[in-house]
XYZ file of C-alpha atoms in Angstrom:
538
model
C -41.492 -11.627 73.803
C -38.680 -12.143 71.553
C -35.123 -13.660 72.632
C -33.682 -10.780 72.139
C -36.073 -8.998 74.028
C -35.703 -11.477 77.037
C -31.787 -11.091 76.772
C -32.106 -7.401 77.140
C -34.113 -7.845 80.187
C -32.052 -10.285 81.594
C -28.741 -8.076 80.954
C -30.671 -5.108 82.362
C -31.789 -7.499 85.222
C -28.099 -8.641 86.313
C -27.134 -4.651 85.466
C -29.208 -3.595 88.485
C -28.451 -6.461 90.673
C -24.799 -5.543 90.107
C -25.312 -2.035 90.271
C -27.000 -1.788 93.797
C -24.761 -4.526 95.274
C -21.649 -2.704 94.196
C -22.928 0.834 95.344
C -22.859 -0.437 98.826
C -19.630 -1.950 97.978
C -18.174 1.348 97.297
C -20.206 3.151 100.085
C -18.628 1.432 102.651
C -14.928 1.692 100.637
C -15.032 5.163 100.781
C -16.414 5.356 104.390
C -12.914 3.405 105.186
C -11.136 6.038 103.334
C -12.439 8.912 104.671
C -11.598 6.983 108.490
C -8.026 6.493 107.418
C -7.836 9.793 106.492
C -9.239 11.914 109.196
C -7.222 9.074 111.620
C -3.749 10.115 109.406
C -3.990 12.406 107.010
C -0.976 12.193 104.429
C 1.387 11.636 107.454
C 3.492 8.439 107.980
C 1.366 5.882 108.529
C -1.140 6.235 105.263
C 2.156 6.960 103.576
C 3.436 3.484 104.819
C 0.404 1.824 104.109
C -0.105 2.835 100.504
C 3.501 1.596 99.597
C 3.262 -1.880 101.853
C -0.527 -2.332 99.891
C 0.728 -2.263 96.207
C 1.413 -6.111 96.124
C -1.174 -8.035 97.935
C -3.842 -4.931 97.150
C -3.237 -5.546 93.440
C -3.473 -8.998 94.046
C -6.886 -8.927 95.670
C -8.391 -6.030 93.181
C -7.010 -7.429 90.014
C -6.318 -11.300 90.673
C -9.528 -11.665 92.823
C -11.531 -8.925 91.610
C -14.599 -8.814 89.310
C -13.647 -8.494 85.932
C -10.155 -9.065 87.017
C -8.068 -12.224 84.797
C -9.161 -15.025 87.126
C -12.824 -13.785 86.720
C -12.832 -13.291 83.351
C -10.947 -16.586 82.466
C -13.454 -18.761 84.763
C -16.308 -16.981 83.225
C -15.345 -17.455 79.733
C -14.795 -21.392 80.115
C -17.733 -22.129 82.181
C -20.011 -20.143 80.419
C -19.293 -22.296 76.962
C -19.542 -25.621 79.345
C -22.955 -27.529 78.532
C -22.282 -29.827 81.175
C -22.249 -28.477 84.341
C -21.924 -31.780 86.350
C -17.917 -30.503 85.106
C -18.175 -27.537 86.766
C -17.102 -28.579 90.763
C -14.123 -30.901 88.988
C -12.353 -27.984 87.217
C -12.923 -25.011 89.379
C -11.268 -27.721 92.404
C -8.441 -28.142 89.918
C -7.842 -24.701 89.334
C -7.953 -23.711 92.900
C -5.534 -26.109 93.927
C -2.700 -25.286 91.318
C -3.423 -21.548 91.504
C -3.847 -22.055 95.435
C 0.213 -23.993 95.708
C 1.515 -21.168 93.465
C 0.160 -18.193 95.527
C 0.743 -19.768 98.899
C 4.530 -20.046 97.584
C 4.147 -16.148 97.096
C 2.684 -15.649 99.882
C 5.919 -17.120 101.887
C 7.913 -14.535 99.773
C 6.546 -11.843 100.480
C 6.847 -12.786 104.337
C 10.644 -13.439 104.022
C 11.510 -10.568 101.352
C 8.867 -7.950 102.895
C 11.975 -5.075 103.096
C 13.166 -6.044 99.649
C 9.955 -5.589 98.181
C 9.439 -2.205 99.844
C 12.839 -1.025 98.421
C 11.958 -1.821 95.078
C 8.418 0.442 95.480
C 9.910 3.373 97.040
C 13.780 3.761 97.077
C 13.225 7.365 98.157
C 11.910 6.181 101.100
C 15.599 5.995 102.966
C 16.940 9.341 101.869
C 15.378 10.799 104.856
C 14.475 10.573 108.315
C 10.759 10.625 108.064
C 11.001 8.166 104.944
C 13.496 5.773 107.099
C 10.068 5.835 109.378
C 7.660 5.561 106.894
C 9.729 2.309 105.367
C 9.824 0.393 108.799
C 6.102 0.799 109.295
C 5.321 -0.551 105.495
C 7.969 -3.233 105.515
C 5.536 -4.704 109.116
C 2.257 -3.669 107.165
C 3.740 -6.292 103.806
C 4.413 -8.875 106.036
C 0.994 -8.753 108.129
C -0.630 -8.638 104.877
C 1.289 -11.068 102.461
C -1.611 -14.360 103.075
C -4.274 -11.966 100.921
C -1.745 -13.122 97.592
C -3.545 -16.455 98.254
C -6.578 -15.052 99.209
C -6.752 -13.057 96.107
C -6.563 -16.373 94.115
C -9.220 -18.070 95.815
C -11.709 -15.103 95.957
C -11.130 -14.782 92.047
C -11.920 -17.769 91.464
C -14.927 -17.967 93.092
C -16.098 -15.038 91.643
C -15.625 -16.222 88.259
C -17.670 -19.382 89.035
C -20.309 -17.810 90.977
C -20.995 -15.634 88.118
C -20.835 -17.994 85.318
C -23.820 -20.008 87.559
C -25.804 -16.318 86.953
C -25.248 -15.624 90.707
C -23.591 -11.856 91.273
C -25.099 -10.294 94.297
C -22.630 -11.956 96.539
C -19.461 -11.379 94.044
C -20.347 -7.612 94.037
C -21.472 -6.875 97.301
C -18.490 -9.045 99.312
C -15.781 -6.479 99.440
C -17.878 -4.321 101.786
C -16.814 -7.252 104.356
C -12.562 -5.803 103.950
C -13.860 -2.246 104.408
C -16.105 -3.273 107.784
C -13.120 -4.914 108.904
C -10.554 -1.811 108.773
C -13.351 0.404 109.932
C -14.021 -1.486 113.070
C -10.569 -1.139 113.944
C -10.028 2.085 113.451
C -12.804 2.880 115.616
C -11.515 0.556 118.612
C -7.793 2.029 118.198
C -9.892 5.838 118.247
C -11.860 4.820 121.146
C -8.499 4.015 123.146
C -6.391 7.071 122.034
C -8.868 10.066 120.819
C -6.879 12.501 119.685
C -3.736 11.103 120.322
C -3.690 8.399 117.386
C -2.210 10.605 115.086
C 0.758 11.152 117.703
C 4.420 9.600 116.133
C 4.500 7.141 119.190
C 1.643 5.589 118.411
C 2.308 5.142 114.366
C 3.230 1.605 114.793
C 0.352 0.475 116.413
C -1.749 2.492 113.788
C -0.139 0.540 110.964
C -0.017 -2.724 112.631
C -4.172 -2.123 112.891
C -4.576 -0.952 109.220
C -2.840 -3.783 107.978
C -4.475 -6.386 110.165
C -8.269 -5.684 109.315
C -7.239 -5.721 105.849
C -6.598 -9.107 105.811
C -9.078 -10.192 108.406
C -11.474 -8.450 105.445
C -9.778 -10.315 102.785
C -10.143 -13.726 104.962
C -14.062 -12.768 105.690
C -14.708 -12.255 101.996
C -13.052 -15.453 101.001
C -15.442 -17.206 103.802
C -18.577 -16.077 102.710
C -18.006 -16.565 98.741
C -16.477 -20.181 99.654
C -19.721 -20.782 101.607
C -21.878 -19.821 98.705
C -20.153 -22.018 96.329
C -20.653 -25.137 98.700
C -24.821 -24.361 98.729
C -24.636 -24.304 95.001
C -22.345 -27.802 94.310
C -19.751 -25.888 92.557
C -16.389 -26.784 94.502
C -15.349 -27.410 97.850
C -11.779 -27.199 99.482
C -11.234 -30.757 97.809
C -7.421 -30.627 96.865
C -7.647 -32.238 93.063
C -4.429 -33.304 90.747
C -6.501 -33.908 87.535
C -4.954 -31.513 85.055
C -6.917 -33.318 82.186
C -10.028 -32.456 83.643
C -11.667 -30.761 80.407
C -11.510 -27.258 80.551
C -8.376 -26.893 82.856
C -6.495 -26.181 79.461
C -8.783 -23.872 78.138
C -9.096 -22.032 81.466
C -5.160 -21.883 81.864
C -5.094 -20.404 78.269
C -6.759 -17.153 79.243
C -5.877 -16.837 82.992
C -1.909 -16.848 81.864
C -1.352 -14.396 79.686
C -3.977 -11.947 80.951
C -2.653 -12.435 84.143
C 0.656 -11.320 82.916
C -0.808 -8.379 81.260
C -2.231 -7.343 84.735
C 0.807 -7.386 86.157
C 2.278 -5.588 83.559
C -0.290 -2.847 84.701
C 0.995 -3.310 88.225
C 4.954 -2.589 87.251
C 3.265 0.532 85.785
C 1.907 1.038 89.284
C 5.739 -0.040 90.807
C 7.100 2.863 88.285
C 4.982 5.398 89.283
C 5.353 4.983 92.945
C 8.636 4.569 92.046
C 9.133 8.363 91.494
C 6.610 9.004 94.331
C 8.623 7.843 96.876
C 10.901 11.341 96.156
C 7.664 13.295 96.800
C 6.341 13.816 100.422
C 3.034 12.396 100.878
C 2.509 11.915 97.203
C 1.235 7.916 97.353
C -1.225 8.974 100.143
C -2.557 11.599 97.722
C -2.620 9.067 94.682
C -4.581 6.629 97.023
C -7.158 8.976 98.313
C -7.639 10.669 94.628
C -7.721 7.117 93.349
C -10.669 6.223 95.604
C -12.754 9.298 94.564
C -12.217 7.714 90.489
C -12.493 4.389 91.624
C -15.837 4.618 93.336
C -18.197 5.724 90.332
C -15.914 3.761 88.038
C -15.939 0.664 89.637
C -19.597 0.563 90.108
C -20.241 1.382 86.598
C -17.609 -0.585 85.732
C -19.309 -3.833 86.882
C -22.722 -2.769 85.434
C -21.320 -2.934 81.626
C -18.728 -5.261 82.090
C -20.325 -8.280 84.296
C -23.245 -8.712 82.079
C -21.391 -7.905 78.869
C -18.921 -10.522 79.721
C -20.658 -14.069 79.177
C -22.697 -12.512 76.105
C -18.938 -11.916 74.388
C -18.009 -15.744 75.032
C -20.768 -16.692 73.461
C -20.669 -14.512 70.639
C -17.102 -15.298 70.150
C -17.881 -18.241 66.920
C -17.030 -16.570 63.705
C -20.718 -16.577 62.546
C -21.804 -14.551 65.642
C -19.064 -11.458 64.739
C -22.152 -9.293 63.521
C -24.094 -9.534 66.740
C -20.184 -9.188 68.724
C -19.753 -5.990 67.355
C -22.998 -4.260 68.144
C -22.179 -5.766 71.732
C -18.942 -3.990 71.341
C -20.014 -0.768 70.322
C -22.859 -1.010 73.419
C -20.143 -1.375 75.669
C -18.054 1.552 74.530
C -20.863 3.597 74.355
C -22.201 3.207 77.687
C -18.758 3.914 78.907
C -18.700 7.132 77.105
C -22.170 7.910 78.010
C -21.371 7.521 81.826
C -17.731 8.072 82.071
C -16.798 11.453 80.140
C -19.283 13.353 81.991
C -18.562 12.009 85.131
C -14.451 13.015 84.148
C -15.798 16.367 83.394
C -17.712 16.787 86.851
C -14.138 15.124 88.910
C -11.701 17.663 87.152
C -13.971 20.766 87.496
C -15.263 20.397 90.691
C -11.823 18.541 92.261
C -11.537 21.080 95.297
C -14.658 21.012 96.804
C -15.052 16.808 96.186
C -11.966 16.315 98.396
C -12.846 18.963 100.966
C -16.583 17.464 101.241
C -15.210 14.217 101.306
C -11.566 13.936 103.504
C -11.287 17.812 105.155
C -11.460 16.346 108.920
C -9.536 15.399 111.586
C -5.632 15.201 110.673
C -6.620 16.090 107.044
C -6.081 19.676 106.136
C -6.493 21.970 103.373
C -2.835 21.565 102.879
C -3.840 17.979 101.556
C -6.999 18.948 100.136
C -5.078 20.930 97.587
C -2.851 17.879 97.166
C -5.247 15.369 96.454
C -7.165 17.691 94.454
C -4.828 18.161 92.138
C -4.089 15.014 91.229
C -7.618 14.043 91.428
C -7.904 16.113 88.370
C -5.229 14.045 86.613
C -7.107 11.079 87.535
C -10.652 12.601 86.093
C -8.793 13.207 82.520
C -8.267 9.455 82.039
C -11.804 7.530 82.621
C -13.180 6.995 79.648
C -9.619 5.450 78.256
C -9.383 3.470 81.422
C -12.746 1.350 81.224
C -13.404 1.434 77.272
C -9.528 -0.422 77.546
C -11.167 -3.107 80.099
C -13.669 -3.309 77.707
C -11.555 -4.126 74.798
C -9.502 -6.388 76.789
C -12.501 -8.353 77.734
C -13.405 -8.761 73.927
C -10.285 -10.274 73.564
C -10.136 -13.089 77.029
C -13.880 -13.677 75.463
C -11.998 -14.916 71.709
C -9.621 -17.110 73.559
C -6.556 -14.418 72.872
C -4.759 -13.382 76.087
C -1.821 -12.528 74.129
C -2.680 -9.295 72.446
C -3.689 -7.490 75.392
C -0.252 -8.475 77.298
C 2.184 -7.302 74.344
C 0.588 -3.909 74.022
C 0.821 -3.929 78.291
C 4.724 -4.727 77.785
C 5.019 -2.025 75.266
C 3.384 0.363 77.070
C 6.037 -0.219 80.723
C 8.245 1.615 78.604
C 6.086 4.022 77.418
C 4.448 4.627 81.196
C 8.394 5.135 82.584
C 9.305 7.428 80.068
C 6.320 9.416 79.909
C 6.558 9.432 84.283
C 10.167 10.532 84.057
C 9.176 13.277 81.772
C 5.996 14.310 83.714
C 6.814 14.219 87.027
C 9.297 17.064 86.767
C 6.842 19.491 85.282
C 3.734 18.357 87.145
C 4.690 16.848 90.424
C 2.274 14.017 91.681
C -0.639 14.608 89.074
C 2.402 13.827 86.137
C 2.279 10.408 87.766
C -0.878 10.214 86.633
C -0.744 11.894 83.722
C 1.261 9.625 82.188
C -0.629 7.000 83.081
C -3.949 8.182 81.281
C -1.324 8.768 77.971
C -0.796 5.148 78.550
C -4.104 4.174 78.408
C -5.563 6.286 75.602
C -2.499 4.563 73.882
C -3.494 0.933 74.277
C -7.451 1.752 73.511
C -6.040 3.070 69.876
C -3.878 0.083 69.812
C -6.538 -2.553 71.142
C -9.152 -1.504 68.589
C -6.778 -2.041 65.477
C -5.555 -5.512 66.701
C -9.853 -6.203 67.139
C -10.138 -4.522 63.706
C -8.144 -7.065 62.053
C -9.029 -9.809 64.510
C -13.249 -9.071 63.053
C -12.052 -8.633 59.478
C -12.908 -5.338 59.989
C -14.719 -3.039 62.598
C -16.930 0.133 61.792
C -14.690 2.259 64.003
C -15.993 5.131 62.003
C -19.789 4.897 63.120
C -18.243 4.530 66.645
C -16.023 7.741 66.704
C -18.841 10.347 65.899
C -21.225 9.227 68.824
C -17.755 9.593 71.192
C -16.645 12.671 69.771
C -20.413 13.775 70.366
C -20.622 12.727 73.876
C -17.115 14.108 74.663
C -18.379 17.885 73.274
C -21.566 17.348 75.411
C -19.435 17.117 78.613
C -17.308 19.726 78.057
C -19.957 21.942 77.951
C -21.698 20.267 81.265
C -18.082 20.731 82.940
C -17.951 24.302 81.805
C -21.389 25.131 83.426
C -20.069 23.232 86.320
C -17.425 25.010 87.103
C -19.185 28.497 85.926
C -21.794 27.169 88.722
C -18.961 26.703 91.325
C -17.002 30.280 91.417
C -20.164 31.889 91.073
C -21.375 30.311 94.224
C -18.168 30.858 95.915
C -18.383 34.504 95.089
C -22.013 35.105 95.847
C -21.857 32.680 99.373
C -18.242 33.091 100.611
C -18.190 30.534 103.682
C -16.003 27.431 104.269
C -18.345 25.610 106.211
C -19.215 21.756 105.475
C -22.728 22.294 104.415
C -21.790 25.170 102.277
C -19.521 22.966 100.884
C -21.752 20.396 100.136
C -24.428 22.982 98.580
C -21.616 24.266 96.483
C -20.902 20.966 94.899
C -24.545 19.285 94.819
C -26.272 22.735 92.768
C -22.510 22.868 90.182
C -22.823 19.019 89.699
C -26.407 18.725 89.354
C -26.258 21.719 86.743
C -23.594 20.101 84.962
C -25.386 16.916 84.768
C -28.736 18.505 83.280
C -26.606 20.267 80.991
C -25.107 16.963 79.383
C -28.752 15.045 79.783
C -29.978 17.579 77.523
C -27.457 17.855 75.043
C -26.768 14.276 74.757
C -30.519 13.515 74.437
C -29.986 15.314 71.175
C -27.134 13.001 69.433
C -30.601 10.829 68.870
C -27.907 7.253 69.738
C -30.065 4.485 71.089
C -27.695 3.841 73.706
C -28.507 7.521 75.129
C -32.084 6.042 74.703
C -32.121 2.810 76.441
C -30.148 4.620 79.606
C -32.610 7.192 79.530
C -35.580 4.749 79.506
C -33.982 2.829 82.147
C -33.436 5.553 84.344
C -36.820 6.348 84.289
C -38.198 3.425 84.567
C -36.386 2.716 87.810
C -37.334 6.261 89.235
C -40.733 6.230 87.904
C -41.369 2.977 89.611
């Protein structure tokens, strides 16, 4: 067998581990979803908790996060390190300077919990239900401000438990947040029944939410901390020595694409911004999100944790050739899995949400809601995880920079484009813009690489795309051809009808695009293909 060969297997190999562990992941995400929404709805306490969640949950899914800038910056040094006797020393370092500066945010959050909410959602205190929905969030910030260090620490860890080519744990860990919120929304159901979506007893419902958050966040940190001890790669050792080699190079990257997430998360700020004028509009975003953020993050993970440690080590000058066929891989499997995928969410948006959330204190009102904007969402991801993908090329080079110019560029761009949207559109504008915002830094990412390569051929790229993007707007017009004619035909509201409805339209849809984009003759159609049946044949 060939090194190449072996490397294939062994990317295919951490694929699958990554792939199953984050499936269960995202199982038990979306269970915790659908129990905060049958439990609330899109009434005042999801409301409260999607607004109090935007600092410390951005924290923990960006900052501490796979693939998220502490990750990718721990990976990229580690994985260049021939000495891994270094290893424990720096990633001790790091964790205590990164751990003193998010323990200090941590304490502001605490103190400034009400100013922060203000700042998210000014609309909030224009009316009496907002006035409600701000108290409950400004209790839910303050419960959950420790995750900001948390979200350091689990990063961290992540990254270094990766770079040692271990990523069950890193993938499968989250589950442990979503257990945690579950379990107490199912001892605070078991005490009131039907009574927990009563306005007396929002408080306490918050108060719960917010608390097995963080007792999730603290349980994740635990087990990841306890994996890194077996394996002699840090402790909680407090360590000074900022000349430990690599602390520079690890600081270079984790700075600046730090930044640039953040400059994603005032994007976030802007849009619920405007939100907070619309009734129920973050709970919708939230829910809607979830549905995208469920196949994307597991696929997600599958191209962009293996892909990762193969661009550091490609990044020398006279490994560019083999860097851009890793490129192109990665762009392709993205547009292999994600455009059909966006074709399926913004066809068949109604009956996802009422399958998934039409229970309990969630009504069709809402279903109509979240479906809406759930098509927004479905429009935008392909742009959203070809951009990580880009962005990763770059923290692989050494080049943090690039990526967090075109992220201030595009705040402005994001507000404008909201203020214009969300008066025609409502809610899905929000998002809307957003995808605008992303297509534009995917243009502007692959010219900076262009020049960066001396030259990519963007060209060759394009036509497989374009290809792939014709293929699944056929598979989403049999979809949805599918759909009404079932509704027609079988006329019923029922769950399982429901569920018929959208298993026969999707699975149509997806044998429509198998079939045409088995014909575009691209290896990468190919090698999933193969895969697939390898795995299923087995």
């Amino acid at each position: 067998m060939t090194e190449k060969q072996k490397t294939a297997r062994t990317l295919a190999s951490i694929a699958g581990i990554v792939a199953v562990a984050t499936l269960i992941s995202k199982i038990f995400g979306l269970v915790r979803q659908q129990a905060i929404a049958a439990a609330f709805g899109v009434g005042v306490v999801a409301d409260a908790y999607n607004y109090a969640y935007v600092i410390p949950g951005f924290l923990l899914i960006l900052l501490g996060g796979i693939n998220g800038p502490f990750h990718s910056a721990i990976v990229s040094v580690l994985a260049k390190q021939r000495d891994k006797s270094e290893a424990a020393p720096l990633v001790e370092t790091i964790t205590t300077l990164v751990g003193g500066i998010l323990l200090l945010v941590t304490i502001v959050l605490i103190v400034f919990a009400g100013v922060f909410i203000n700042l998210v959602a000014p609309g909030l205190s224009e009316t009496p239900q907002g006035m409600q929905v701000r108290a409950i969030a400004i209790q839910q910030l303050q419960i959950m401000a420790p995750m900001a260090l948390m979200a350091g620490l689990i990063g961290i860890g992540f990254g270094t438990l990766n770079a040692a080519d271990m990523y069950w744990l890193p993938s499968v860990s989250p589950l442990f947040s979503s257990i945690t919120v579950i379990g107490g929304l199912a001892i605070l159901a078991l005490q009131l029944g039907n009574q927990i979506n009563l306005p007396q007893y929002a408080e306490v419902g918050g108060l719960i939410l917010a608390g097995g958050t963080l007792a999730g966040a603290v349980l994740q940190w635990l087990v990841q901390l306890a994996a890194q001890w077996r394996a002699g790669l840090g402790t909680l050792r407090l360590r000074f020595d900022w000349h430990q080699p690599g602390v520079k190079d690890v600081l270079k990257v984790m700075g600046p694409a730090t930044l640039s997430s953040g400059m994603l998360q005032i994007n976030l700020y802007t849009d619920l911004f405007f939100a907070s004028y619309i009734p129920a509009a973050a709970a919708a975003m939230t829910y809607a999100g979830l549905l995208v953020q469920t196949p994307l993050g597991i696929i997600s993970n599958v191209i962009l944790v293996p892909l990762l440690p193969v661009f550091s080590r490609l990044a020398a000058p006279e490994n560019w050739p083999e860097l851009k066929q890793r490129i192109r891989q990665g762009l392709l499997l993205t547009a292999i899995t994600m455009l059909p995928l966006s074709a399926l969410m913004m066809t068949l948006a109604t009956p996802i949400v009422q399958v998934i959330y039409q229970r309990g204190a969630f009504k069709s009102g809402a279903s109509e809601l979240v479906a809406s904007v759930l098509m927004a969402y479905g429009l935008g991801m392909f742009v959203y995880l070809g951009r990580d993908v880009l962005v990763r090329v770059f923290y692989a080079l050494g080049d943090g920079e690039t990526p967090f110019r075109i992220s201030i560029v595009n705040i402005f761009f994001n507000a404008l484009l909201d203020y214009i949207l969300v008066q025609r559109f409502g809610a899905p504008g929000l998002i809307l813009a957003t995808v605008t915002v992303n297509t534009i830094s995917v243009v502007a990412l692959v010219w900076m690489l262009n020049r960066k390569l001396n030259g990519l051929p963007w060209q060759e790229w394009t036509l497989p795309i374009l290809g792939l993007t014709g293929a699944s707007f056929v598979a989403g017009l049999a979809s949805w051809g599918v759909s009404t004619g079932f509704q027609q035909v079988w006329n019923a509201n029922g769950l399982l009808v429901q569920l018929l409805q959208l298993s026969v339209s999707g699975l149509v849809g997806l044998g429509v695009y198998a079939l045409l984009a088995t014909r575009l003759n691209l290896p990468e159609v190919d090698i999933f293909v193969s895969r697939i049946r390898q795995r299923f044949g087995r």
